mmCIF file of C-alpha atoms in Angstrom:
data_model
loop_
_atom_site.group_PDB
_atom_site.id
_atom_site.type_symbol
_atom_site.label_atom_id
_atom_site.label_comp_id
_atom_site.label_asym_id
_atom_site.label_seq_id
_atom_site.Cartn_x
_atom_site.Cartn_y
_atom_site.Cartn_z
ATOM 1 C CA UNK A 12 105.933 117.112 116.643
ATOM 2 C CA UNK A 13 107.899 113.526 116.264
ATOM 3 C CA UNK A 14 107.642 112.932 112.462
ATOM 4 C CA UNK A 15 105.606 109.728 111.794
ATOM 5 C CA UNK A 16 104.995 108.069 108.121
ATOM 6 C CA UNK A 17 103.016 104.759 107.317
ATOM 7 C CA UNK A 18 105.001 102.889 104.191
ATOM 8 C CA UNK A 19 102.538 100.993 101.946
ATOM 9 C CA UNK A 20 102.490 99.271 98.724
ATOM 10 C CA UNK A 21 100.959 99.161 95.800
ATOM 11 C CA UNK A 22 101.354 95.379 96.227
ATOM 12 C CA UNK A 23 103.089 92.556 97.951
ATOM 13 C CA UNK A 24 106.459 92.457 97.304
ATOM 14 C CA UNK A 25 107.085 95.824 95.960
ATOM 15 C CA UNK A 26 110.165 97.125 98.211
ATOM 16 C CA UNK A 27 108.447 98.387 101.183
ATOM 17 C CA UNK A 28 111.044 96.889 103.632
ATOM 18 C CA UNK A 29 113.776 98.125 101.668
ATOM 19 C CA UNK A 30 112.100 101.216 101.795
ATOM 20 C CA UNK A 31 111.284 101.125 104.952
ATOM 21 C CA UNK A 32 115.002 100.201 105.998
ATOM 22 C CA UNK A 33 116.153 103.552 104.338
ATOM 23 C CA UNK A 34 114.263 106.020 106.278
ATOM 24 C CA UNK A 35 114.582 104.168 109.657
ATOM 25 C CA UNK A 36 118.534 104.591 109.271
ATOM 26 C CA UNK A 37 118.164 108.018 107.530
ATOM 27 C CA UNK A 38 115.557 109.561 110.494
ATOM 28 C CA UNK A 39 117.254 107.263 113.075
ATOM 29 C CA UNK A 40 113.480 106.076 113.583
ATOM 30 C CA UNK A 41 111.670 103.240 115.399
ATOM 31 C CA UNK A 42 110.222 101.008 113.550
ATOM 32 C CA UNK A 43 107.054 98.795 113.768
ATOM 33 C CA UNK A 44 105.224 96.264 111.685
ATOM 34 C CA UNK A 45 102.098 95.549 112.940
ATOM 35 C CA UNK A 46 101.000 92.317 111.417
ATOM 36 C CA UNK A 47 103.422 89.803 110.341
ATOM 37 C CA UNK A 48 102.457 86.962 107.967
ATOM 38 C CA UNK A 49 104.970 84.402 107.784
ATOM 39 C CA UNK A 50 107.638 83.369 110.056
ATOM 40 C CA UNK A 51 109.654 81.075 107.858
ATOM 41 C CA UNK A 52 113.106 82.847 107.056
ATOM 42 C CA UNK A 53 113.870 86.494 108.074
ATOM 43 C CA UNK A 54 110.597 88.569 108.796
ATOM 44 C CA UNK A 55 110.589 92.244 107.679
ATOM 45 C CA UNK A 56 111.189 93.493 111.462
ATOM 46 C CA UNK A 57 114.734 91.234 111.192
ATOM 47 C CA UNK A 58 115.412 92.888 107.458
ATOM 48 C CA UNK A 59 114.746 96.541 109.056
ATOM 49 C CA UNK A 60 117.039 95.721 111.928
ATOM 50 C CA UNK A 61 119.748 94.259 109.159
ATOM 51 C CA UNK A 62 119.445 96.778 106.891
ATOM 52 C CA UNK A 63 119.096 99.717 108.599
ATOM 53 C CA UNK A 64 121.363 99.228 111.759
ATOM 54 C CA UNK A 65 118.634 100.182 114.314
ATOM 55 C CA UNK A 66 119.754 99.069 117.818
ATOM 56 C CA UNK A 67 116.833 96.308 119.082
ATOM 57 C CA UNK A 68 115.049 98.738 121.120
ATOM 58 C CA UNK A 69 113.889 101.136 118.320
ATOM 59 C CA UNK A 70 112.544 97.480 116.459
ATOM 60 C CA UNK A 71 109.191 97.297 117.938
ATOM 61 C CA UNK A 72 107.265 93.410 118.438
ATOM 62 C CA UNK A 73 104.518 92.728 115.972
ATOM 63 C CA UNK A 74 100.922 93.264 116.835
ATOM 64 C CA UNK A 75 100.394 89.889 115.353
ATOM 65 C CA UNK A 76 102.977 87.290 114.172
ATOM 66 C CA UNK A 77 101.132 84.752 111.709
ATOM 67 C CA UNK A 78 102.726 81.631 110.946
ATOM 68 C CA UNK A 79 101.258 81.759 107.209
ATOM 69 C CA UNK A 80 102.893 83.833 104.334
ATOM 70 C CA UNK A 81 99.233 84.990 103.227
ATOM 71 C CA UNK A 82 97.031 87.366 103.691
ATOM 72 C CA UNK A 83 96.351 88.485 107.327
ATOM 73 C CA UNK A 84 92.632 87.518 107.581
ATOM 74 C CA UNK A 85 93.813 84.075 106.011
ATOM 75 C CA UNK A 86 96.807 83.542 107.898
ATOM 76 C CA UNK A 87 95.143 84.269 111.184
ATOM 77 C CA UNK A 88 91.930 82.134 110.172
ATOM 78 C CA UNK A 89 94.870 79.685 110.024
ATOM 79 C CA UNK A 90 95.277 79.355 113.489
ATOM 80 C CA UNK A 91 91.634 80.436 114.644
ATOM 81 C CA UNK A 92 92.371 83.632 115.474
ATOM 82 C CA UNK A 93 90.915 87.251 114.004
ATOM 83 C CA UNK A 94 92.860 90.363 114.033
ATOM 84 C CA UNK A 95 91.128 93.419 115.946
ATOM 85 C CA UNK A 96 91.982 95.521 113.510
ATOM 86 C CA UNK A 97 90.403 98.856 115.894
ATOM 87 C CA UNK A 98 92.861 98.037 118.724
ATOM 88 C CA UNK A 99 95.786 98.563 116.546
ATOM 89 C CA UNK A 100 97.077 102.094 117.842
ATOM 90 C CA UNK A 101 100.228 103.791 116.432
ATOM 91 C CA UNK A 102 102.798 102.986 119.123
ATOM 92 C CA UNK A 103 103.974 106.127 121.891
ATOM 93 C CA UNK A 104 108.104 106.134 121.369
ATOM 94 C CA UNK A 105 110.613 109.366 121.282
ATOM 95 C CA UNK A 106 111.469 110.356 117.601
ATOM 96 C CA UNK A 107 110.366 109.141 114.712
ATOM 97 C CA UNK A 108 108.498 106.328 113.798
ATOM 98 C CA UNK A 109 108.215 104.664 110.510
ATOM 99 C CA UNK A 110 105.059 101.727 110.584
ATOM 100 C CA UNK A 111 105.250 99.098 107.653
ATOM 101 C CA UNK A 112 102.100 97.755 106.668
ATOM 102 C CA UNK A 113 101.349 94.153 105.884
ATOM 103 C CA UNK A 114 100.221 93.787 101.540
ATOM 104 C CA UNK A 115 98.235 96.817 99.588
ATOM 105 C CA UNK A 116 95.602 99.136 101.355
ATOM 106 C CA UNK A 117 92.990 96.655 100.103
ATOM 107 C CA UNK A 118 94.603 93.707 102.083
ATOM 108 C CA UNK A 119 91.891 92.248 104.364
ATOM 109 C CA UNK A 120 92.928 92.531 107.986
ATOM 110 C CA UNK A 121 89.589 90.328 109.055
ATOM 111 C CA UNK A 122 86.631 89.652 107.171
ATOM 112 C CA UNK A 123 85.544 92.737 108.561
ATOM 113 C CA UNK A 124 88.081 95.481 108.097
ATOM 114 C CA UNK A 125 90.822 95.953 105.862
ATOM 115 C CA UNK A 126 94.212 98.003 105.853
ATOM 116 C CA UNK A 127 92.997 101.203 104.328
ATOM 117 C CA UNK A 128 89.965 101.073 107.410
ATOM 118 C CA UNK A 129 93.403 101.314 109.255
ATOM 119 C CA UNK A 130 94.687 103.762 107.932
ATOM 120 C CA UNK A 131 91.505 106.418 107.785
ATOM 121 C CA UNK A 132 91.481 105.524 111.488
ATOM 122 C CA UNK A 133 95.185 106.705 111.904
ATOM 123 C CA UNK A 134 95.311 109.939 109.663
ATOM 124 C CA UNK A 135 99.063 109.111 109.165
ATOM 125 C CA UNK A 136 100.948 110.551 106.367
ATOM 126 C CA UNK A 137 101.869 107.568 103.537
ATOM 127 C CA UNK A 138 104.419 107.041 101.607
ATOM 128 C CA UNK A 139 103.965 104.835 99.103
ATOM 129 C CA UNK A 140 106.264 102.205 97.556
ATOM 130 C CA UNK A 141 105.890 101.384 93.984
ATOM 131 C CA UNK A 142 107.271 98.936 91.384
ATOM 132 C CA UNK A 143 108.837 100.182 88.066
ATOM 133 C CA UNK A 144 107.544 97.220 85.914
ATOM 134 C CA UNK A 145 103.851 96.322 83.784
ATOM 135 C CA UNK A 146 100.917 97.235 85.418
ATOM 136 C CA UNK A 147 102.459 99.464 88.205
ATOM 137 C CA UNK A 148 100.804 102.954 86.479
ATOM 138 C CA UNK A 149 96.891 101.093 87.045
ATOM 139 C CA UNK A 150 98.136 99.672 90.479
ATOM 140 C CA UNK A 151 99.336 102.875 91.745
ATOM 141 C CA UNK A 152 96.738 105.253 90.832
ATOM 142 C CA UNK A 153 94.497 102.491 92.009
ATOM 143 C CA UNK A 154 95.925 103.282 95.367
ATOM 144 C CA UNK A 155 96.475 106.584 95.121
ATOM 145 C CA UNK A 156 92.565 106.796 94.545
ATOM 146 C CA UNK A 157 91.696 104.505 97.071
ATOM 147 C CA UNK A 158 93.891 106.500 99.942
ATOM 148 C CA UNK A 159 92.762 110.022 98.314
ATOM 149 C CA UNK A 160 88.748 108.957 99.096
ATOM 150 C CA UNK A 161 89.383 108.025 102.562
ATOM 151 C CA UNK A 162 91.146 111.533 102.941
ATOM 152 C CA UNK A 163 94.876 110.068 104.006
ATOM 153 C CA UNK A 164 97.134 112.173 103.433
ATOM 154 C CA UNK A 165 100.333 111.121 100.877
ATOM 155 C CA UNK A 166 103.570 112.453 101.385
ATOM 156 C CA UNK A 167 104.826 110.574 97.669
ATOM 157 C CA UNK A 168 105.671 107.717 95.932
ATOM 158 C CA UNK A 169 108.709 105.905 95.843
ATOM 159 C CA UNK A 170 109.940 103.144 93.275
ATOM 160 C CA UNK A 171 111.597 100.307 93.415
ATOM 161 C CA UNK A 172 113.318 98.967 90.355
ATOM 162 C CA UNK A 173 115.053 99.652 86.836
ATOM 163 C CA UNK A 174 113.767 103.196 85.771
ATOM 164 C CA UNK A 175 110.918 103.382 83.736
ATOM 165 C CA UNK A 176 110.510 107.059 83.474
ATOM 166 C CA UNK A 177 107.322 106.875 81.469
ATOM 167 C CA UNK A 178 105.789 104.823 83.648
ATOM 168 C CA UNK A 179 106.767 107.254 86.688
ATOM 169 C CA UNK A 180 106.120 110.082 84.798
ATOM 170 C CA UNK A 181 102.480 109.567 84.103
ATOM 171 C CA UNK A 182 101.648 108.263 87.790
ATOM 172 C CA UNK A 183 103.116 111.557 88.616
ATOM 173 C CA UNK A 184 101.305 113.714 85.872
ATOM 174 C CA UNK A 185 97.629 111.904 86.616
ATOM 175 C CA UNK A 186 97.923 110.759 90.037
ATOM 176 C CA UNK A 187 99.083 114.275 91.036
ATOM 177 C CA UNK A 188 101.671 112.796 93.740
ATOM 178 C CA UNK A 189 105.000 113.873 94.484
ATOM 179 C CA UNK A 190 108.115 111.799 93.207
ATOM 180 C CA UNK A 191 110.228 111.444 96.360
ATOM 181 C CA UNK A 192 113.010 108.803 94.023
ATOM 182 C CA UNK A 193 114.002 105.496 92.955
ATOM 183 C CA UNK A 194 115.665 102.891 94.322
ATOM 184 C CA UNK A 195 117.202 100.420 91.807
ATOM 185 C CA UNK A 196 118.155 96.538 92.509
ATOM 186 C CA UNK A 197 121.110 96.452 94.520
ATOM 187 C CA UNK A 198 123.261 93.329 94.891
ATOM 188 C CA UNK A 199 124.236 92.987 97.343
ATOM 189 C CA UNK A 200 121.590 94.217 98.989
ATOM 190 C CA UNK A 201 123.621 95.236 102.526
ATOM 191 C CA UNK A 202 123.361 98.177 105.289
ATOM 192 C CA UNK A 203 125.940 99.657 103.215
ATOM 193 C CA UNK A 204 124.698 99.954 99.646
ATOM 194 C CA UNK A 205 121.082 100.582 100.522
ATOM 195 C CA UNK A 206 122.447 103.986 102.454
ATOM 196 C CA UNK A 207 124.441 104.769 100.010
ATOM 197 C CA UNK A 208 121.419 104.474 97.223
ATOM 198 C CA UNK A 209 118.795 105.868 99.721
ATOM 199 C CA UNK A 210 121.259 109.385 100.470
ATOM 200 C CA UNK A 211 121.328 109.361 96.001
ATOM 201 C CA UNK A 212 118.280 108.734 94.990
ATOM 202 C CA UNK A 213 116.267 109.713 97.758
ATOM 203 C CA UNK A 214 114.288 113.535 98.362
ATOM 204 C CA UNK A 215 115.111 113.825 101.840
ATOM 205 C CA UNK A 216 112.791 116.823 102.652
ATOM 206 C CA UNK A 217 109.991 115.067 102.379
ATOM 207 C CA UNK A 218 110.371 114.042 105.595
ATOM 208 C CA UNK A 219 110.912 117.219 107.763
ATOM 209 C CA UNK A 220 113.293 118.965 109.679
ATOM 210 C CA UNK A 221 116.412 117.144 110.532
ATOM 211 C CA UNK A 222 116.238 114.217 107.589
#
């Protein structure tokens, strides 16, 4: 069976490109983002691409490509459209695939669905990308919860950031979820260095056979 994951956040902004990159290059995956908000500047499928060296046909097209950096339901409201958020269907490609979600699992897809909805639908296993600094131990379990009720299945947590290994520690301890690493700031941040940090830091195993 191809080995698929869904990356999400505990946040915006918490690494789950970067993270994303990683395992694309390290399974030799497709990738796929299927909502896109904001087009100013380098969207995450052009950071994958960068980052990971993935040739153009394992970079998928977006779903939905919002001009707006905001959330999905806002950004498309923007230009008087809604997302269908049921006709969003894991894409059919050889190998692995690695899908990048837009925001947390609470981010509002319409005013009708949101992410997680998503998600339940799929019954993909997550991984799920964490920051290191305040608040991420209440954000995380937060999610962990909120995935755990809706009976998705998580594969671990990855963080992004200086090590806090308190902080990690107890999300591991209470939330009961698998550490799978850390990746820490790089600069610069290049196809080079984030293989070389993602091969270090990284628990390969967790994603089958062949990783």
């Amino acid at each position: 069976m191809n080995r698929r994951f869904v990356i999400v956040g505990t946040d915006t902004g918490v690494g789950k490109t970067i993270v994303s990159a990683g395992i694309v290059h390290a399974l030799n995956a497709t990738y796929w983002k299927p909502v896109q908000a904001g087009l100013d500047g380098e969207t995450d499928s052009q950071t994958v691409a960068r980052l990971s060296g993935a040739p153009a046909e394992r970079i998928l097209p977006e779903a939905w490509r919002l001009r707006r950096a905001a959330s999905p339901h806002l950004a498309a409201r923007d230009e008087g459209v809604e997302i269908d958020a049921a006709a969003l269907h894991p894409p059919q490609c050889p190998g692995p695939l690695v899908i990048e979600t837009a925001g947390g699992v609470m981010t509002p897809l319409s005013d009708r669905a949101l992410t997680i909805d998503v998600l339940e639908r799929w019954r993909l296993p997550v991984i799920l990308v964490a920051r290191t600094s305040l608040g991420t131990i209440n954000h995380s379990l937060l999610t962990l919860e909120a995935l755990r009720r809706c009976g998705v299945s998580i594969t671990g947590i990855i963080f992004s950031g200086d090590a806090e290994s308190d902080a990690q520690r107890s999300i591991e301890t209470i939330g009961g979820v698998r550490i799978l690493g850390r990746l820490p700031k790089l600069d610069p941040l290049n196809q080079k260095t984030l293989g070389a940090a993602f091969n270090a830091a990284i628990a390969r195993d967790a994603f089958g056979s062949g990783a």
